[in-house]
CSV table of C-alpha atoms in Angstrom, one decimal:
chain,number,residue,atom,x,y,z
A,1,MET,CA,-13.5,28.6,-34.7
A,2,VAL,CA,-9.8,27.6,-35.2
A,3,GLN,CA,-10.8,25.9,-38.5
A,4,ARG,CA,-12.5,29.2,-39.7
A,5,VAL,CA,-9.6,31.4,-38.9
A,6,TRP,CA,-7.1,29.0,-40.4
A,7,SER,CA,-9.3,28.7,-43.6
A,8,ALA,CA,-9.5,32.5,-43.8
A,9,GLU,CA,-5.7,32.8,-43.5
A,10,LEU,CA,-5.3,30.3,-46.3
A,11,LYS,CA,-7.7,32.2,-48.5
A,12,ARG,CA,-6.1,35.6,-47.8
A,13,GLY,CA,-3.0,34.7,-49.7
A,14,ALA,CA,-4.9,33.1,-52.5
A,15,ILE,CA,-7.3,35.9,-53.1
A,16,GLN,CA,-4.7,38.5,-54.0
A,17,LEU,CA,-3.2,36.0,-56.5
A,18,CYS,CA,-6.7,35.3,-57.9
A,19,ILE,CA,-7.5,39.0,-58.3
A,20,MET,CA,-4.3,39.6,-60.2
A,21,ALA,CA,-4.8,36.4,-62.3
A,22,LEU,CA,-8.2,37.7,-63.4
A,23,LEU,CA,-6.8,41.0,-64.3
A,24,LYS,CA,-4.2,39.3,-66.5
A,25,GLU,CA,-7.0,38.6,-69.0
A,26,GLY,CA,-7.7,42.3,-69.4
A,27,ARG,CA,-9.1,45.3,-67.6
A,28,LYS,CA,-12.0,44.6,-65.2
A,29,TYR,CA,-14.2,46.6,-62.8
A,30,GLY,CA,-15.2,45.6,-59.2
A,31,PHE,CA,-18.6,44.1,-59.9
A,32,GLN,CA,-17.1,42.0,-62.7
A,33,ILE,CA,-14.2,40.8,-60.6
A,34,ILE,CA,-16.5,39.6,-57.8
A,35,LYS,CA,-18.8,37.8,-60.2
A,36,GLU,CA,-16.0,36.1,-62.2
A,37,LEU,CA,-14.1,35.1,-59.0
A,38,ARG,CA,-17.2,33.5,-57.6
A,39,GLU,CA,-18.0,31.7,-60.9
A,40,LEU,CA,-14.5,30.5,-61.7
A,41,SER,CA,-14.0,29.2,-58.2
A,42,GLY,CA,-17.3,27.3,-58.2
A,43,GLY,CA,-18.6,29.6,-55.4
A,44,TYR,CA,-15.6,29.1,-53.1
A,45,PHE,CA,-14.4,32.7,-53.3
A,46,ASP,CA,-17.4,34.8,-52.6
A,47,LEU,CA,-15.5,38.1,-52.1
A,48,LYS,CA,-17.3,40.9,-50.4
A,49,GLU,CA,-17.1,44.4,-51.7
A,50,GLY,CA,-15.7,45.7,-48.4
A,51,THR,CA,-12.8,43.4,-49.0
A,52,LEU,CA,-12.3,43.7,-52.7
A,53,TYR,CA,-12.0,47.4,-53.1
A,54,PRO,CA,-9.4,48.0,-50.3
A,55,ALA,CA,-7.5,45.1,-51.8
A,56,LEU,CA,-7.5,46.7,-55.2
A,57,HIS,CA,-6.4,50.0,-53.7
A,58,ARG,CA,-3.6,48.3,-52.0
A,59,LEU,CA,-2.4,46.7,-55.2
A,60,GLU,CA,-2.7,50.1,-56.9
A,61,LYS,CA,-0.6,51.7,-54.2
A,62,ARG,CA,2.1,49.1,-54.6
A,63,GLY,CA,2.1,49.8,-58.4
A,64,LEU,CA,0.9,46.3,-59.3
A,65,VAL,CA,-2.4,47.5,-60.9
A,66,LYS,CA,-3.6,50.8,-62.3
A,67,SER,CA,-7.1,52.1,-62.7
A,68,GLU,CA,-9.1,54.4,-65.1
A,69,TRP,CA,-12.7,55.6,-65.2
A,70,VAL,CA,-14.6,54.5,-68.3
A,71,ILE,CA,-18.0,55.5,-69.5
A,72,GLU,CA,-19.6,53.0,-71.9
A,73,GLY,CA,-23.0,53.7,-73.4
A,74,THR,CA,-25.7,54.2,-70.9
A,75,ALA,CA,-24.0,52.2,-68.1
A,76,PRO,CA,-22.8,54.1,-65.1
A,77,PRO,CA,-19.2,55.2,-65.1
A,78,ARG,CA,-17.0,52.3,-64.0
A,79,ARG,CA,-13.5,52.2,-62.6
A,80,TYR,CA,-11.5,49.6,-64.5
A,81,TYR,CA,-8.4,48.0,-63.1
A,82,LYS,CA,-5.6,46.4,-65.1
A,83,LEU,CA,-2.2,44.9,-64.3
A,84,THR,CA,0.9,47.1,-64.8
A,85,ASP,CA,4.1,45.6,-66.2
A,86,ARG,CA,5.4,45.3,-62.7
A,87,GLY,CA,2.1,43.6,-61.7
A,88,LYS,CA,2.6,41.1,-64.6
A,89,SER,CA,6.1,40.1,-63.4
A,90,PHE,CA,4.9,39.9,-59.8
A,91,LEU,CA,2.0,37.7,-60.8
A,92,ALA,CA,4.3,35.3,-62.8
A,93,GLU,CA,6.6,35.0,-59.8
A,94,SER,CA,3.8,34.5,-57.4
A,95,VAL,CA,2.1,31.8,-59.5
A,96,MET,CA,5.4,29.9,-59.6
A,97,GLU,CA,5.9,30.3,-55.9
A,98,TRP,CA,2.3,29.2,-55.3
A,99,ARG,CA,2.7,26.0,-57.4
A,100,ARG,CA,6.0,25.2,-55.6
A,101,MET,CA,4.3,25.6,-52.2
A,102,VAL,CA,1.2,23.5,-53.2
A,103,SER,CA,3.4,20.8,-54.6
A,104,ALA,CA,5.6,20.7,-51.5
A,105,THR,CA,2.6,20.7,-49.2
A,106,GLU,CA,1.0,17.8,-51.1
A,107,MET,CA,4.2,15.8,-50.7
A,108,VAL,CA,4.1,16.4,-47.0
A,109,ILE,CA,0.5,15.8,-46.2
A,110,GLY,CA,0.1,13.0,-48.8
A,111,GLY,CA,-2.5,12.4,-51.5
A,112,ASP,CA,-5.5,11.7,-49.2
A,113,GLY,CA,-4.6,14.6,-46.8
A,114,SER,CA,-4.6,12.3,-43.7
B,1,MET,CA,-29.8,52.2,-44.2
B,2,ASN,CA,-30.2,53.3,-47.8
B,3,SER,CA,-27.4,54.0,-50.2
B,4,ALA,CA,-27.6,57.8,-49.6
B,5,ASP,CA,-27.3,57.4,-45.9
B,6,TYR,CA,-24.4,54.9,-46.4
B,7,LEU,CA,-22.5,57.3,-48.7
B,8,ARG,CA,-23.1,60.2,-46.2
B,9,GLY,CA,-21.7,58.1,-43.4
B,10,LEU,CA,-18.8,56.9,-45.5
B,11,ARG,CA,-17.9,60.5,-46.5
B,12,LEU,CA,-17.8,61.5,-42.8
B,13,HIS,CA,-15.5,58.6,-41.9
B,14,LEU,CA,-13.3,59.2,-44.8
B,15,LEU,CA,-12.5,62.8,-43.7
B,16,PRO,CA,-9.0,62.0,-42.6
B,17,LEU,CA,-8.0,60.9,-46.1
B,18,PRO,CA,-6.5,63.3,-48.7
B,19,ARG,CA,-9.3,64.9,-50.6
B,20,LYS,CA,-8.5,63.4,-54.0
B,21,VAL,CA,-8.4,59.8,-52.6
B,22,ARG,CA,-11.6,60.4,-50.7
B,23,GLU,CA,-13.5,61.6,-53.7
B,24,GLU,CA,-12.2,58.6,-55.8
B,25,VAL,CA,-13.4,56.2,-53.1
B,26,LEU,CA,-16.8,57.7,-52.8
B,27,ARG,CA,-17.2,57.8,-56.6
B,28,GLU,CA,-16.2,54.1,-56.8
B,29,VAL,CA,-18.6,53.0,-54.1
B,30,SER,CA,-21.3,55.1,-55.6
B,31,SER,CA,-20.7,53.6,-59.0
B,32,HIS,CA,-20.8,50.1,-57.6
B,33,LEU,CA,-24.1,50.8,-55.9
B,34,ASN,CA,-25.5,52.2,-59.2
B,35,GLU,CA,-24.4,49.0,-61.0
B,36,ALA,CA,-26.2,46.9,-58.3
B,37,ARG,CA,-29.3,49.0,-58.7
B,38,THR,CA,-29.2,48.6,-62.5
B,39,ARG,CA,-28.8,44.9,-62.3
B,40,GLY,CA,-31.0,43.9,-59.4
B,41,GLY,CA,-33.0,46.9,-58.1
B,42,GLU,CA,-33.1,48.1,-54.5
B,43,SER,CA,-33.0,44.5,-53.0
B,44,LEU,CA,-29.5,44.0,-54.5
B,45,VAL,CA,-28.5,47.5,-53.3
B,46,SER,CA,-29.4,46.5,-49.8
B,47,GLU,CA,-27.5,43.3,-50.1
B,48,THR,CA,-24.5,45.1,-51.5
B,49,LEU,CA,-24.5,47.6,-48.7
B,50,GLU,CA,-24.3,44.7,-46.3
B,51,ARG,CA,-21.4,43.3,-48.2
B,52,PHE,CA,-19.5,46.6,-48.1
B,53,GLY,CA,-19.7,46.4,-44.2
B,54,PRO,CA,-20.0,49.3,-41.8
B,55,PRO,CA,-18.9,52.7,-43.3
B,56,SER,CA,-16.5,53.2,-40.4
B,57,LYS,CA,-14.7,49.9,-41.0
B,58,LEU,CA,-14.5,50.4,-44.7
B,59,ALA,CA,-13.2,53.9,-44.3
B,60,LEU,CA,-10.5,52.7,-41.8
B,61,ASN,CA,-9.3,50.2,-44.4
B,62,TYR,CA,-8.8,52.9,-46.9
B,63,ILE,CA,-7.1,55.2,-44.4
B,64,ARG,CA,-4.7,52.5,-43.5
B,65,ILE,CA,-3.7,52.1,-47.1
B,66,TRP,CA,-3.5,55.7,-48.2
B,67,GLY,CA,-2.7,57.4,-44.9
B,68,VAL,CA,-4.1,60.7,-43.5
B,69,SER,CA,-4.0,64.1,-45.1
B,70,THR,CA,-1.9,67.0,-43.9
B,71,THR,CA,-5.1,68.9,-43.0
B,72,PHE,CA,-6.1,66.1,-40.7
B,73,LEU,CA,-2.6,65.9,-39.1
B,74,LEU,CA,-2.7,69.6,-38.5
B,75,SER,CA,-6.2,69.5,-37.0
B,76,VAL,CA,-5.2,66.7,-34.7
B,77,GLY,CA,-2.0,68.5,-33.8
B,78,ALA,CA,-3.9,71.7,-33.1
B,79,LEU,CA,-6.3,69.8,-30.8
B,80,GLY,CA,-3.4,68.3,-29.0
B,81,PHE,CA,-1.7,71.7,-28.6
B,82,ILE,CA,-4.8,73.3,-27.2
B,83,LEU,CA,-5.5,70.5,-24.7
B,84,GLY,CA,-1.8,70.4,-23.7
B,85,LEU,CA,-1.8,74.2,-23.2
B,86,LEU,CA,-4.9,74.2,-21.1
B,87,SER,CA,-4.2,71.1,-19.1
B,88,ALA,CA,-0.8,71.8,-17.7
B,89,PRO,CA,-1.2,71.9,-13.9
B,90,LEU,CA,0.8,75.0,-13.4
B,91,LYS,CA,0.0,78.6,-12.4
B,92,LEU,CA,-2.8,79.3,-14.8
B,93,SER,CA,-5.4,77.5,-12.7
B,94,PHE,CA,-7.1,80.7,-11.9
B,95,PHE,CA,-8.6,80.5,-15.4
B,96,GLY,CA,-10.8,77.8,-13.8
B,97,LEU,CA,-9.8,75.3,-16.4
B,98,VAL,CA,-7.2,73.4,-14.4
B,99,PRO,CA,-7.5,72.2,-10.8
B,100,PRO,CA,-4.5,73.1,-8.6
B,101,PRO,CA,-1.8,70.4,-8.5
B,102,PRO,CA,-1.5,67.6,-7.6
B,103,ALA,CA,-5.1,66.9,-8.7
B,104,PRO,CA,-5.1,65.6,-12.3
B,105,SER,CA,-6.5,67.9,-14.9
B,106,LEU,CA,-9.6,66.5,-16.6
B,107,LEU,CA,-8.4,68.1,-19.8
B,108,TYR,CA,-5.1,66.3,-19.5
B,109,LEU,CA,-7.0,63.0,-19.1
B,110,LEU,CA,-9.0,63.8,-22.1
B,111,LEU,CA,-5.8,64.6,-24.0
B,112,LEU,CA,-4.4,61.2,-23.0
B,113,LEU,CA,-7.6,59.3,-24.0
B,114,LEU,CA,-7.7,61.1,-27.4
B,115,LEU,CA,-4.0,60.4,-27.9
B,116,VAL,CA,-4.6,56.7,-27.2
B,117,SER,CA,-7.6,56.4,-29.5
B,118,ILE,CA,-6.3,58.5,-32.4
B,119,SER,CA,-2.7,57.2,-32.5
B,120,TYR,CA,-3.8,53.6,-32.3
B,121,ARG,CA,-6.4,54.2,-35.0
B,122,TYR,CA,-4.5,56.3,-37.4
B,123,GLY,CA,-0.9,55.2,-36.8
B,124,LEU,CA,2.5,56.4,-35.8
B,125,LYS,CA,2.7,59.7,-37.7
B,126,THR,CA,-0.7,60.9,-36.4
B,127,GLY,CA,0.1,59.9,-32.8
B,128,LEU,CA,3.5,61.5,-33.0
B,129,VAL,CA,2.2,64.8,-34.3
B,130,MET,CA,-0.5,64.9,-31.7
B,131,GLY,CA,1.9,64.0,-28.9
B,132,LEU,CA,4.6,66.5,-30.0
B,133,LEU,CA,2.1,69.3,-30.3
B,134,GLY,CA,0.4,68.3,-27.0
B,135,GLY,CA,3.9,68.5,-25.4
B,136,ALA,CA,4.5,71.8,-27.1
B,137,GLY,CA,1.2,73.1,-25.7
B,138,TYR,CA,2.4,72.0,-22.3
B,139,ILE,CA,5.7,73.9,-22.6
B,140,SER,CA,3.8,76.9,-23.9
B,141,ASN,CA,1.8,77.0,-20.7
B,142,VAL,CA,5.1,77.2,-18.8
B,143,LEU,CA,6.4,80.1,-21.0
B,144,LEU,CA,3.1,81.9,-20.6
B,145,THR,CA,3.2,81.4,-16.9
B,146,TYR,CA,6.7,82.8,-16.8
B,147,ASP,CA,5.6,85.8,-18.9
B,148,LEU,CA,2.8,86.5,-16.4
B,149,TYR,CA,4.9,86.2,-13.2
B,150,LYS,CA,8.4,87.0,-14.5
B,151,ASP,CA,9.7,84.8,-11.8
B,152,TRP,CA,10.9,81.3,-12.2
B,153,THR,CA,11.0,80.9,-8.4
B,154,THR,CA,7.3,80.3,-8.5
B,155,PHE,CA,8.1,76.9,-10.1
B,156,THR,CA,8.5,74.0,-7.7
B,157,TYR,CA,10.5,70.9,-8.2
B,158,SER,CA,7.3,69.0,-8.8
B,159,ASP,CA,6.3,71.5,-11.5
B,160,ILE,CA,9.6,71.0,-13.3
B,161,TYR,CA,9.3,67.2,-12.9
B,162,SER,CA,5.7,67.2,-14.1
B,163,LEU,CA,6.7,69.4,-17.1
B,164,THR,CA,9.6,67.2,-18.2
B,165,PHE,CA,7.6,64.0,-17.6
B,166,ASN,CA,4.6,65.1,-19.6
B,167,THR,CA,6.4,66.7,-22.5
B,168,VAL,CA,8.3,63.5,-22.9
B,169,LEU,CA,5.4,61.2,-22.2
B,170,LEU,CA,3.0,62.7,-24.7
B,171,PRO,CA,5.1,62.3,-27.9
B,172,ALA,CA,6.4,59.0,-26.7
B,173,ALA,CA,2.9,57.6,-26.0
B,174,GLY,CA,1.7,58.8,-29.4
B,175,ALA,CA,4.6,57.2,-31.2
B,176,VAL,CA,4.5,53.9,-29.3
B,177,LEU,CA,0.7,53.5,-29.6
B,178,GLY,CA,0.7,54.5,-33.2
B,179,TYR,CA,3.4,52.0,-33.9
B,180,LEU,CA,1.5,49.3,-32.1
B,181,GLY,CA,-1.6,50.2,-34.0
B,182,GLU,CA,0.1,49.8,-37.3
B,183,ARG,CA,1.6,46.5,-36.3
B,184,PHE,CA,-1.9,45.2,-35.7
B,185,TRP,CA,-3.5,46.5,-38.8
B,186,GLU,CA,-4.8,43.9,-41.1
B,187,ILE,CA,-4.8,45.7,-44.4
B,188,ASP,CA,-4.3,42.9,-46.9
B,189,ILE,CA,-7.7,41.3,-46.8
B,190,GLU,CA,-9.9,41.4,-43.7
B,191,MET,CA,-9.9,37.9,-42.4
B,192,GLU,CA,-13.0,37.0,-40.4
B,193,GLY,CA,-16.2,36.9,-42.2
B,194,GLN,CA,-15.0,38.9,-45.2
B,195,VAL,CA,-14.0,36.1,-47.5
């Protein structure tokens, strides 16, 4: 139980970063984000819809992403999200902070994690 | 539950949201379900509904991000005002709505229960509005009573004490519970079982 909660807490911070990193490549819609996140993480991040959409709305409210509805061919209308300029700066800073944190943690726990 | 039932339930739970946000959320969820149907048929739709989680929980996540609409605030405030007005244990007990003091009014208990539930669920602003208007209802009862009797001497010390206590208690309880609710909200990413 403790392991599960702790793991969820770790993932929580990482997921926002991963969502924004995916959007750095260009605009994406919800279904696509879930699929790419799962594939790129080797199945580790299997984000649920009930988590992803509120997270995207929160990023939008903070001005880090913006959305637009797009109709392409016969596909149903999709809401695409993309990073704002503010989101791009925020992502760059967050990635640097993340790398510093991982590096520092590695130094403390050691290479084999024991 | 099929997608139509899910969307109906979600619409109901999203009612506190501003209309524009509510419609956007419904459109987005509906679009996602259509995408699932196109890619994997009804079995994928069922699986996707599971992954969205209960409509009430999903709606609450959105409400905690976008806040509640003015219409919702006014509705909750009006409910608080009416319950406050009818539940004050003063001289209007002949209406049959309020037992004579010192017995507690059932409507007052109902008001407190609603205040606890609503302010904790929807936050400080909602709790404060409901508490303030509940207190205003309470005061209005006093003014109405005075208008009927034209005699302040009918008020006892315990009436005044009760009036002061409750008109302070209701807004304070709404504000404190709403604040506590907001402190415990997990709006980044739901933790358990969602990742």
